Amino acid sequence: MMDKENAVIGGRVTRAMARALREVSASSRPCFKKQRKSKLEKSSRAALTDVTNEYRKPQLNNSAASNSQTRGGHRKPNTKGASNVSMQVLSTRDVRAKSAKDLSAVSMVQSHDVVFAERLEDRELVQPSMSVMAGPLLSMQDSVESDELLGSPNKDIDMISEKLKHSDGLGIVDIDSVELKDPQVWSSYAPDIYNNIFVREFEKRLTDYMGELQKDITPSMRAILIDWLVEVSEEYKLVPDTLYLTVNLIDRFLSQSLIQKQGLQLLGVTCMLIASKYEEICAPRVEEFCFITDNTYTKAEVLRMESEVLNLLHFQLSVPTAKTFLRRFILAAQYSCKVSYVEVEFLANYLAELTLVEYSFSQFRPSLVAASAVLIARWTLNQSEHPWNSTMEHYTNYRVSELKTTVLALADLQLNTKGCPLNAIRDKYKQQKFMSVANLSPKPVQSLFEAEV
């Protein structure tokens, strides 16, 4: 080859040399096209192999697999590179469409395999050899029936209307039927959700850790910490759920781990950091929580404490708090309340937040605290009628006599009979945006329990 090139460059080109050069150039071009074509075929074949493997794993029957192989990769290649690629792309689309169709059939069979097995056992409809073919047919029939039931737009309305009929005789107002106007609010799930929350609050009950475990921490130290955290939550404009979850995490950690008073503030800011990450849209950064402690703790110390808290509590952050129940109970109070709904809401939230500072209220169930706060709020704003009726009893699961101990303790807290100097919550609810509910005069509540409703 080098001799030929030198001959071309250095002298005259003979007829034999020209023929040889044409043969070399002609042979080099097809090799390049063939190599490029083989790469495209290889890549397309690899893609088809992946799709085939994806939907052939369940392999319902042999016909689906054979069809996929026939349609997937065994087409006769065309001599033209462009048409060959287009045919393989079309083949890929066909296989993907087929795979999606077969996957839907597989998921349908898996969702109804238990029902199908029971029918085969009880009725002996088909022989074992026919079970694979009969399964999809029965499953599709069951699927159509379930879709018809779920697709009925009036099913939930009829269910709640039936419940309302039974409630009319008892004087119970159905607070969930109002929300049916919004198609995005599935209010028919609310009773089941809150029944589950009522059960879960029994699992998360706290022990008297101040008397049983902690030796260096007192209830007054805890109160000072939480009162300061209330100011922090106001400074960063955190939602109320963050504050309630913060106190819950502090109490749960202290009930399981011994801590010295030097680390109490570190525990407080760390629990608020965790609660902020869980509840807030834009949580404050770690550096901000270090800053509010006047850099008493470093970022590394906060992160180390965060890991310790989360591991000790097994990352269980979704817990019922008084705020969880307040939303439900205030909604129930709305339909039988003659005073401003917003005012009842603010006053009930104020009373419930007062309990966060007081250690003795950590022994009460959150639903009990929320129900007592709503009762006192309604009684404070309107003494013309008893604040507890059948609707409130139905949705809170408490009779008025069962609230007596908590209500009396909460009334003393509202009056501040102990002269507690921690006023972060009181100052917060003296603001106009909360309708200054902290300035309302408490009313005697003893008469509420003289005769049970």
Short mmCIF file of C-alpha atoms in Angstrom, two decimals:
data_model
loop_
_atom_site.label_atom_id
_atom_site.label_comp_id
_atom_site.label_asym_id
_atom_site.label_seq_id
_atom_site.Cartn_x
_atom_site.Cartn_y
_atom_site.Cartn_z
CA MET A 1 0.00 0.00 0.00
CA MET A 2 2.81 2.38 0.82
CA ASP A 3 4.46 1.62 -2.52
CA LYS A 4 1.28 2.44 -4.37
CA GLU A 5 0.87 5.72 -2.52
CA ASN A 6 4.48 6.65 -3.23
CA ALA A 7 3.98 5.77 -6.83
CA VAL A 8 0.98 8.01 -7.04
CA ILE A 9 2.76 10.89 -5.37
CA GLY A 10 6.14 10.52 -7.02
CA GLY A 11 5.34 9.57 -10.61
CA ARG A 12 2.86 8.58 -13.29
CA VAL A 13 -0.18 6.45 -12.41
CA THR A 14 -0.37 3.29 -14.48
CA ARG A 15 -3.58 1.54 -15.50
CA ALA A 16 -2.97 -1.34 -13.11
CA MET A 17 -2.34 1.02 -10.19
CA ALA A 18 -5.59 2.90 -10.87
CA ARG A 19 -7.56 -0.36 -10.89
CA ALA A 20 -5.96 -1.40 -7.60
CA LEU A 21 -6.74 1.95 -5.97
CA ARG A 22 -10.41 1.74 -7.06
CA GLU A 23 -10.71 -1.72 -5.50
CA VAL A 24 -9.21 -0.53 -2.21
CA SER A 25 -11.49 2.51 -1.95
CA ALA A 26 -14.57 0.51 -2.92
CA SER A 27 -13.88 -2.16 -0.29
CA SER A 28 -13.34 0.39 2.49
CA ARG A 29 -16.72 2.13 2.15
CA PRO A 30 -18.98 -0.96 2.56
CA CYS A 31 -16.96 -2.01 5.61
CA PHE A 32 -17.76 1.30 7.31
CA LYS A 33 -21.47 1.02 6.47
CA LYS A 34 -21.56 -2.55 7.64
CA GLN A 35 -19.89 -1.67 10.92
CA ARG A 36 -22.28 1.24 11.55
CA LYS A 37 -25.26 -0.89 10.63
CA SER A 38 -24.20 -3.68 12.97
CA LYS A 39 -23.90 -1.20 15.88
CA LEU A 40 -27.45 0.06 15.31
CA GLU A 41 -28.76 -3.50 15.14
CA LYS A 42 -26.91 -4.38 18.31
CA SER A 43 -28.27 -1.40 20.23
CA SER A 44 -31.83 -2.02 19.03
CA ARG A 45 -31.55 -5.69 19.87
CA ALA A 46 -30.32 -4.84 23.35
CA ALA A 47 -33.27 -2.53 23.89
CA LEU A 48 -35.70 -5.16 22.73
CA THR A 49 -34.09 -7.75 24.95
CA ASP A 50 -34.58 -5.49 28.01
CA VAL A 51 -38.25 -4.89 27.23
CA THR A 52 -38.85 -8.58 26.56
CA ASN A 53 -37.27 -9.58 29.84
CA GLU A 54 -39.30 -6.95 31.66
CA TYR A 55 -42.69 -8.32 30.77
CA ARG A 56 -41.76 -11.98 30.39
CA LYS A 57 -40.90 -12.42 34.07
CA PRO A 58 -44.46 -13.32 35.15
CA GLN A 59 -44.94 -15.35 31.87
CA LEU A 60 -48.66 -16.12 32.04
CA ASN A 61 -48.61 -18.43 29.01
CA ASN A 62 -46.31 -19.47 26.23
CA SER A 63 -48.27 -17.70 23.52
CA ALA A 64 -47.47 -14.26 24.95
CA ALA A 65 -43.77 -15.08 25.09
CA SER A 66 -43.71 -16.45 21.55
CA ASN A 67 -45.60 -13.44 20.24
CA SER A 68 -43.15 -11.09 21.90
CA GLN A 69 -40.18 -12.89 20.39
CA THR A 70 -41.78 -12.89 16.95
CA ARG A 71 -42.66 -9.21 17.14
CA GLY A 72 -39.59 -8.18 19.07
CA GLY A 73 -36.41 -9.11 17.25
CA HIS A 74 -36.74 -11.68 14.44
CA ARG A 75 -37.63 -9.39 11.57
CA LYS A 76 -35.74 -9.82 8.35
CA PRO A 77 -33.18 -7.00 8.14
CA ASN A 78 -33.48 -4.60 5.24
CA THR A 79 -30.53 -3.75 3.05
CA LYS A 80 -31.05 -0.04 3.63
CA GLY A 81 -29.70 1.28 6.91
CA ALA A 82 -32.41 3.93 7.44
CA SER A 83 -35.33 1.60 6.78
CA ASN A 84 -33.77 -1.07 9.00
CA VAL A 85 -33.54 1.35 11.91
CA SER A 86 -37.10 2.55 11.43
CA MET A 87 -38.42 -1.01 11.37
CA GLN A 88 -36.59 -1.78 14.58
CA VAL A 89 -37.92 1.35 16.26
CA LEU A 90 -41.44 0.38 15.26
CA SER A 91 -40.72 -3.09 16.59
CA THR A 92 -39.65 -1.60 19.91
CA ARG A 93 -42.86 0.39 20.17
CA ASP A 94 -44.94 -2.70 19.41
CA VAL A 95 -43.14 -4.69 22.07
CA ARG A 96 -43.55 -1.91 24.63
CA ALA A 97 -47.27 -1.68 23.88
CA LYS A 98 -47.55 -5.44 24.18
CA SER A 99 -45.57 -5.44 27.42
CA ALA A 100 -47.81 -2.74 28.94
CA LYS A 101 -50.88 -4.74 28.01
CA ASP A 102 -49.46 -7.95 29.48
CA LEU A 103 -48.30 -6.15 32.63
CA SER A 104 -51.82 -4.87 33.24
CA ALA A 105 -53.10 -8.43 32.89
CA VAL A 106 -50.46 -9.64 35.35
CA SER A 107 -51.32 -6.97 37.93
CA MET A 108 -54.99 -7.82 37.55
CA VAL A 109 -54.29 -11.48 38.20
CA GLN A 110 -52.12 -10.69 41.22
CA SER A 111 -54.74 -8.41 42.76
CA HIS A 112 -57.44 -11.05 42.54
CA ASP A 113 -55.45 -14.24 43.08
CA VAL A 114 -56.94 -14.84 46.54
CA VAL A 115 -60.52 -14.49 45.33
CA PHE A 116 -59.82 -16.75 42.38
CA ALA A 117 -58.21 -19.41 44.57
CA GLU A 118 -61.21 -19.47 46.89
CA ARG A 119 -63.59 -19.89 43.97
CA LEU A 120 -61.54 -22.77 42.56
CA GLU A 121 -61.48 -24.46 45.95
CA ASP A 122 -65.14 -24.06 46.83
CA ARG A 123 -66.85 -24.55 43.52
CA GLU A 124 -64.25 -26.62 41.55
CA LEU A 125 -65.05 -24.67 38.42
CA VAL A 126 -62.07 -25.77 36.31
CA GLN A 127 -59.37 -28.40 36.23
CA PRO A 128 -55.81 -27.61 37.33
CA SER A 129 -54.64 -27.48 33.72
CA MET A 130 -57.15 -24.72 33.01
CA SER A 131 -56.29 -22.58 36.05
CA VAL A 132 -53.86 -20.33 34.18
CA MET A 133 -56.39 -19.52 31.48
CA ALA A 134 -59.39 -19.21 33.78
CA GLY A 135 -57.64 -16.86 36.19
CA PRO A 136 -57.57 -13.72 34.01
CA LEU A 137 -61.18 -14.25 32.89
CA LEU A 138 -62.55 -14.40 36.42
CA SER A 139 -60.29 -11.58 37.54
CA MET A 140 -61.48 -9.29 34.78
CA GLN A 141 -65.09 -9.97 35.73
CA ASP A 142 -64.41 -9.20 39.36
CA SER A 143 -62.50 -6.09 38.30
CA VAL A 144 -65.47 -4.79 36.34
CA GLU A 145 -67.79 -5.36 39.27
CA SER A 146 -65.47 -3.54 41.68
CA ASP A 147 -65.00 -0.65 39.24
CA GLU A 148 -68.75 -0.25 38.98
CA LEU A 149 -69.04 -0.06 42.76
CA LEU A 150 -66.14 2.35 43.18
CA GLY A 151 -67.21 4.43 40.23
CA SER A 152 -70.57 5.29 41.72
CA PRO A 153 -70.37 9.00 42.59
CA ASN A 154 -73.21 8.78 45.10
CA LYS A 155 -71.85 5.82 47.08
CA ASP A 156 -70.14 7.90 49.79
CA ILE A 157 -73.02 10.37 49.91
CA ASP A 158 -75.52 7.55 50.40
CA MET A 159 -73.37 6.06 53.16
CA ILE A 160 -73.13 9.33 55.08
CA SER A 161 -76.81 10.08 54.49
CA GLU A 162 -77.67 6.71 56.01
CA LYS A 163 -75.45 7.53 58.98
CA LEU A 164 -77.13 10.90 59.31
CA LYS A 165 -80.55 9.26 59.47
CA HIS A 166 -79.48 7.20 62.46
CA SER A 167 -77.85 10.25 64.04
CA ASP A 168 -80.96 12.40 63.80
CA GLY A 169 -82.73 10.47 66.51
CA LEU A 170 -79.78 10.97 68.86
CA GLY A 171 -79.38 14.65 68.07
CA ILE A 172 -75.92 14.12 66.56
CA VAL A 173 -74.88 16.41 63.73
CA ASP A 174 -72.88 14.78 60.94
CA ILE A 175 -69.91 17.12 60.62
CA ASP A 176 -68.38 15.21 57.70
CA SER A 177 -71.28 15.49 55.25
CA VAL A 178 -70.61 19.20 54.74
CA GLU A 179 -67.20 18.46 53.23
CA LEU A 180 -68.65 16.34 50.43
CA LYS A 181 -69.01 19.42 48.24
CA ASP A 182 -65.25 19.35 47.73
CA PRO A 183 -64.35 16.32 45.54
CA GLN A 184 -60.76 16.39 46.81
CA VAL A 185 -61.79 15.95 50.46
CA TRP A 186 -62.70 12.37 51.30
CA SER A 187 -64.53 13.13 54.50
CA SER A 188 -65.93 9.60 54.64
CA TYR A 189 -62.45 8.49 55.76
CA ALA A 190 -62.32 10.91 58.71
CA PRO A 191 -64.08 8.64 61.27
CA ASP A 192 -61.73 5.74 60.53
CA ILE A 193 -58.68 8.01 60.65
CA TYR A 194 -59.59 9.43 64.05
CA ASN A 195 -60.57 6.04 65.42
CA ASN A 196 -57.05 4.91 64.57
CA ILE A 197 -55.57 8.02 66.21
CA PHE A 198 -57.56 7.36 69.38
CA VAL A 199 -56.02 3.89 69.56
CA ARG A 200 -52.51 5.14 68.89
CA GLU A 201 -52.54 7.69 71.70
CA PHE A 202 -52.84 4.86 74.20
CA GLU A 203 -49.64 3.33 72.79
CA LYS A 204 -47.69 6.60 73.25
CA ARG A 205 -48.61 7.34 76.87
CA LEU A 206 -45.76 8.77 78.93
CA THR A 207 -44.56 7.69 82.33
CA ASP A 208 -43.70 9.97 85.27
CA TYR A 209 -40.09 10.25 84.14
CA MET A 210 -39.31 13.18 86.45
CA GLY A 211 -39.86 11.00 89.50
CA GLU A 212 -38.69 7.67 88.08
CA LEU A 213 -35.74 8.41 85.78
CA GLN A 214 -34.44 11.98 85.69
CA LYS A 215 -32.32 13.07 88.65
CA ASP A 216 -30.80 16.35 87.48
CA ILE A 217 -33.86 17.88 85.78
CA THR A 218 -36.95 19.34 87.46
CA PRO A 219 -40.40 20.25 86.08
CA SER A 220 -39.53 23.93 86.45
CA MET A 221 -36.48 23.47 84.20
CA ARG A 222 -38.66 21.80 81.61
CA ALA A 223 -41.18 24.66 81.85
CA ILE A 224 -38.46 27.28 81.29
CA LEU A 225 -37.18 25.39 78.26
CA ILE A 226 -40.62 25.10 76.62
CA ASP A 227 -41.51 28.71 77.38
CA TRP A 228 -38.32 29.73 75.58
CA LEU A 229 -39.14 27.40 72.66
CA VAL A 230 -42.51 29.14 72.30
CA GLU A 231 -40.65 32.39 71.73
CA VAL A 232 -38.36 30.67 69.23
CA SER A 233 -41.34 29.32 67.29
CA GLU A 234 -42.82 32.82 67.17
CA GLU A 235 -39.51 34.28 66.02
CA TYR A 236 -39.27 31.87 63.11
CA LYS A 237 -43.06 31.83 62.49
CA LEU A 238 -43.36 28.08 62.86
CA VAL A 239 -46.73 26.35 62.61
CA PRO A 240 -48.38 25.19 65.88
CA ASP A 241 -47.90 21.52 64.96
CA THR A 242 -44.14 22.03 65.12
CA LEU A 243 -44.36 23.27 68.72
CA TYR A 244 -46.60 20.38 69.82
CA LEU A 245 -44.35 17.80 68.15
CA THR A 246 -41.27 19.41 69.70
CA VAL A 247 -42.68 19.03 73.22
CA ASN A 248 -43.74 15.47 72.43
CA LEU A 249 -40.22 14.55 71.29
CA ILE A 250 -38.67 16.15 74.39
CA ASP A 251 -40.95 14.22 76.74
CA ARG A 252 -40.48 10.92 74.94
CA PHE A 253 -36.70 11.29 74.97
CA LEU A 254 -36.59 12.25 78.65
CA SER A 255 -38.79 9.28 79.52
CA GLN A 256 -36.21 6.89 78.03
CA SER A 257 -32.80 8.50 78.46
CA LEU A 258 -31.03 10.11 81.41
CA ILE A 259 -29.74 13.60 80.70
CA GLN A 260 -27.89 16.31 82.60
CA LYS A 261 -29.22 19.84 82.89
CA GLN A 262 -26.33 21.16 80.77
CA GLY A 263 -27.73 19.26 77.79
CA LEU A 264 -31.38 20.20 78.25
CA GLN A 265 -31.28 23.23 75.97
CA LEU A 266 -29.40 21.22 73.35
CA LEU A 267 -32.16 18.62 73.49
CA GLY A 268 -34.79 21.34 73.10
CA VAL A 269 -33.33 22.97 69.98
CA THR A 270 -32.59 19.57 68.46
CA CYS A 271 -36.17 18.39 68.93
CA MET A 272 -37.43 21.64 67.38
CA LEU A 273 -35.07 21.10 64.46
CA ILE A 274 -36.48 17.60 63.92
CA ALA A 275 -40.08 18.78 64.28
CA SER A 276 -39.43 21.62 61.82
CA LYS A 277 -38.08 19.22 59.23
CA TYR A 278 -41.21 17.11 59.65
CA GLU A 279 -43.89 19.81 59.77
CA GLU A 280 -42.53 22.92 58.03
CA ILE A 281 -42.30 23.66 54.33
CA CYS A 282 -39.07 25.63 54.83
CA ALA A 283 -37.42 24.53 58.05
CA PRO A 284 -34.78 26.74 59.73
CA ARG A 285 -31.22 25.60 59.18
CA VAL A 286 -29.05 24.00 61.83
CA GLU A 287 -26.91 27.14 62.01
CA GLU A 288 -29.97 29.19 62.98
CA PHE A 289 -30.72 26.93 65.92
CA CYS A 290 -27.08 27.26 67.00
CA PHE A 291 -27.38 31.04 66.70
CA ILE A 292 -30.46 31.27 68.95
CA THR A 293 -28.50 29.51 71.68
CA ASP A 294 -25.83 32.23 71.37
CA ASN A 295 -23.58 29.56 69.81
CA THR A 296 -23.50 27.64 73.06
CA TYR A 297 -23.64 24.46 70.96
CA THR A 298 -21.87 23.78 67.70
CA LYS A 299 -23.42 22.41 64.54
CA ALA A 300 -21.68 19.07 65.09
CA GLU A 301 -23.18 18.77 68.58
CA VAL A 302 -26.70 19.49 67.31
CA LEU A 303 -26.37 16.94 64.51
CA ARG A 304 -24.99 14.36 66.92
CA MET A 305 -27.93 14.93 69.27
CA GLU A 306 -30.34 14.73 66.32
CA SER A 307 -29.04 11.29 65.44
CA GLU A 308 -29.31 10.19 69.06
CA VAL A 309 -32.92 11.37 69.41
CA LEU A 310 -34.07 9.81 66.16
CA ASN A 311 -32.44 6.48 66.86
CA LEU A 312 -33.78 6.33 70.41
CA LEU A 313 -37.33 7.08 69.19
CA HIS A 314 -36.96 4.75 66.19
CA PHE A 315 -37.83 7.62 63.82
CA GLN A 316 -41.47 7.55 64.96
CA LEU A 317 -42.44 11.17 64.34
CA SER A 318 -46.07 10.75 63.30
CA VAL A 319 -47.71 10.84 66.72
CA PRO A 320 -51.08 12.18 67.91
CA THR A 321 -50.89 15.45 69.81
CA ALA A 322 -53.53 17.72 71.31
CA LYS A 323 -53.41 19.80 68.14
CA THR A 324 -54.40 16.73 66.10
CA PHE A 325 -57.60 16.32 68.11
CA LEU A 326 -58.32 20.04 68.38
CA ARG A 327 -59.04 20.28 64.65
CA ARG A 328 -61.69 17.59 64.87
CA PHE A 329 -63.27 18.77 68.12
CA ILE A 330 -63.42 22.44 67.09
CA LEU A 331 -65.15 21.43 63.88
CA ALA A 332 -67.72 19.51 65.91
CA ALA A 333 -68.24 22.55 68.16
CA GLN A 334 -68.80 24.81 65.18
CA TYR A 335 -72.22 23.38 64.33
CA SER A 336 -73.72 23.96 67.76
CA CYS A 337 -72.04 27.19 68.80
CA LYS A 338 -73.75 30.58 68.88
CA VAL A 339 -70.52 32.57 69.24
CA SER A 340 -67.81 33.27 66.69
CA TYR A 341 -66.23 30.10 65.39
CA VAL A 342 -62.83 31.76 65.07
CA GLU A 343 -62.95 32.99 68.65
CA VAL A 344 -63.68 29.49 69.93
CA GLU A 345 -60.78 28.17 67.89
CA PHE A 346 -58.30 30.75 69.21
CA LEU A 347 -59.36 30.30 72.83
CA ALA A 348 -59.23 26.49 72.63
CA ASN A 349 -55.77 26.63 71.06
CA TYR A 350 -54.62 29.06 73.76
CA LEU A 351 -55.78 26.78 76.56
CA ALA A 352 -54.21 23.72 74.93
CA GLU A 353 -50.85 25.47 74.51
CA LEU A 354 -50.87 26.47 78.18
CA THR A 355 -50.70 22.76 79.03
CA LEU A 356 -47.44 22.34 77.11
CA VAL A 357 -45.51 24.23 79.78
CA GLU A 358 -47.04 22.39 82.72
CA TYR A 359 -45.40 18.98 83.28
CA SER A 360 -48.40 17.50 85.08
CA PHE A 361 -50.48 17.68 81.87
CA SER A 362 -48.07 15.35 80.08
CA GLN A 363 -49.75 12.52 82.00
CA PHE A 364 -53.12 13.25 80.36
CA ARG A 365 -54.05 11.86 76.97
CA PRO A 366 -53.92 14.47 74.17
CA SER A 367 -57.56 13.89 73.25
CA LEU A 368 -58.57 14.56 76.87
CA VAL A 369 -56.66 17.86 76.89
CA ALA A 370 -58.18 18.91 73.55
CA ALA A 371 -61.73 18.07 74.63
CA SER A 372 -61.32 19.95 77.92
CA ALA A 373 -59.93 23.00 76.10
CA VAL A 374 -62.93 23.11 73.75
CA LEU A 375 -65.38 22.72 76.65
CA ILE A 376 -63.84 25.63 78.61
CA ALA A 377 -63.61 27.77 75.47
CA ARG A 378 -67.29 27.34 74.70
CA TRP A 379 -68.26 27.92 78.32
CA THR A 380 -66.10 31.06 78.58
CA LEU A 381 -67.69 32.60 75.49
CA ASN A 382 -71.30 31.56 76.14
CA GLN A 383 -72.91 30.59 79.47
CA SER A 384 -76.46 30.56 78.15
CA GLU A 385 -76.31 26.83 77.38
CA HIS A 386 -74.30 23.82 78.42
CA PRO A 387 -71.16 23.52 76.26
CA TRP A 388 -71.35 19.74 75.97
CA ASN A 389 -74.02 17.95 73.97
CA SER A 390 -74.54 14.66 72.18
CA THR A 391 -72.58 15.82 69.13
CA MET A 392 -69.52 16.71 71.19
CA GLU A 393 -69.78 13.50 73.18
CA HIS A 394 -70.02 11.47 69.97
CA TYR A 395 -66.94 12.95 68.28
CA THR A 396 -64.72 13.26 71.36
CA ASN A 397 -65.69 9.89 72.89
CA TYR A 398 -65.93 11.59 76.31
CA ARG A 399 -68.86 12.25 78.57
CA VAL A 400 -68.74 15.50 80.50
CA SER A 401 -68.12 13.65 83.77
CA GLU A 402 -64.96 12.09 82.33
CA LEU A 403 -63.55 15.55 81.64
CA LYS A 404 -63.96 16.86 85.17
CA THR A 405 -60.39 16.31 86.44
CA THR A 406 -58.76 17.75 83.35
CA VAL A 407 -61.16 20.68 83.06
CA LEU A 408 -60.62 21.74 86.68
CA ALA A 409 -56.84 21.53 86.29
CA LEU A 410 -56.98 23.50 83.05
CA ALA A 411 -59.23 26.15 84.63
CA ASP A 412 -56.64 26.63 87.39
CA LEU A 413 -53.96 26.94 84.73
CA GLN A 414 -56.00 29.57 82.91
CA LEU A 415 -56.42 31.51 86.15
CA ASN A 416 -52.69 31.05 86.85
CA THR A 417 -53.40 30.13 90.43
CA LYS A 418 -49.77 29.06 90.95
CA GLY A 419 -48.48 32.46 89.83
CA CYS A 420 -46.26 31.06 87.07
CA PRO A 421 -43.97 33.86 85.76
CA LEU A 422 -43.56 32.22 82.33
CA ASN A 423 -45.78 34.27 80.06
CA ALA A 424 -44.66 33.51 76.49
CA ILE A 425 -47.94 31.81 75.56
CA ARG A 426 -50.08 34.41 77.34
CA ASP A 427 -48.28 37.25 75.58
CA LYS A 428 -48.64 35.43 72.29
CA TYR A 429 -52.43 35.17 72.57
CA LYS A 430 -52.83 38.73 73.76
CA GLN A 431 -52.08 39.84 70.22
CA GLN A 432 -54.86 41.18 68.05
CA LYS A 433 -54.34 38.51 65.41
CA PHE A 434 -55.57 36.00 67.99
CA MET A 435 -58.47 38.29 68.99
CA SER A 436 -56.74 38.84 72.38
CA VAL A 437 -58.34 35.70 73.83
CA ALA A 438 -55.76 35.63 76.64
CA ASN A 439 -57.41 38.74 78.09
CA LEU A 440 -60.82 37.06 78.50
CA SER A 441 -61.99 36.55 82.07
CA PRO A 442 -62.18 32.86 83.04
CA LYS A 443 -65.60 31.60 84.19
CA PRO A 444 -66.21 29.15 87.06
CA VAL A 445 -66.57 25.63 85.67
CA GLN A 446 -67.67 23.70 88.77
CA SER A 447 -71.35 24.09 87.89
CA LEU A 448 -70.82 22.18 84.64
CA PHE A 449 -70.49 18.91 86.53
CA GLU A 450 -73.42 19.26 88.92
CA ALA A 451 -75.73 17.52 86.47
CA GLU A 452 -74.38 15.41 83.61
CA VAL A 453 -75.84 16.09 80.19
#
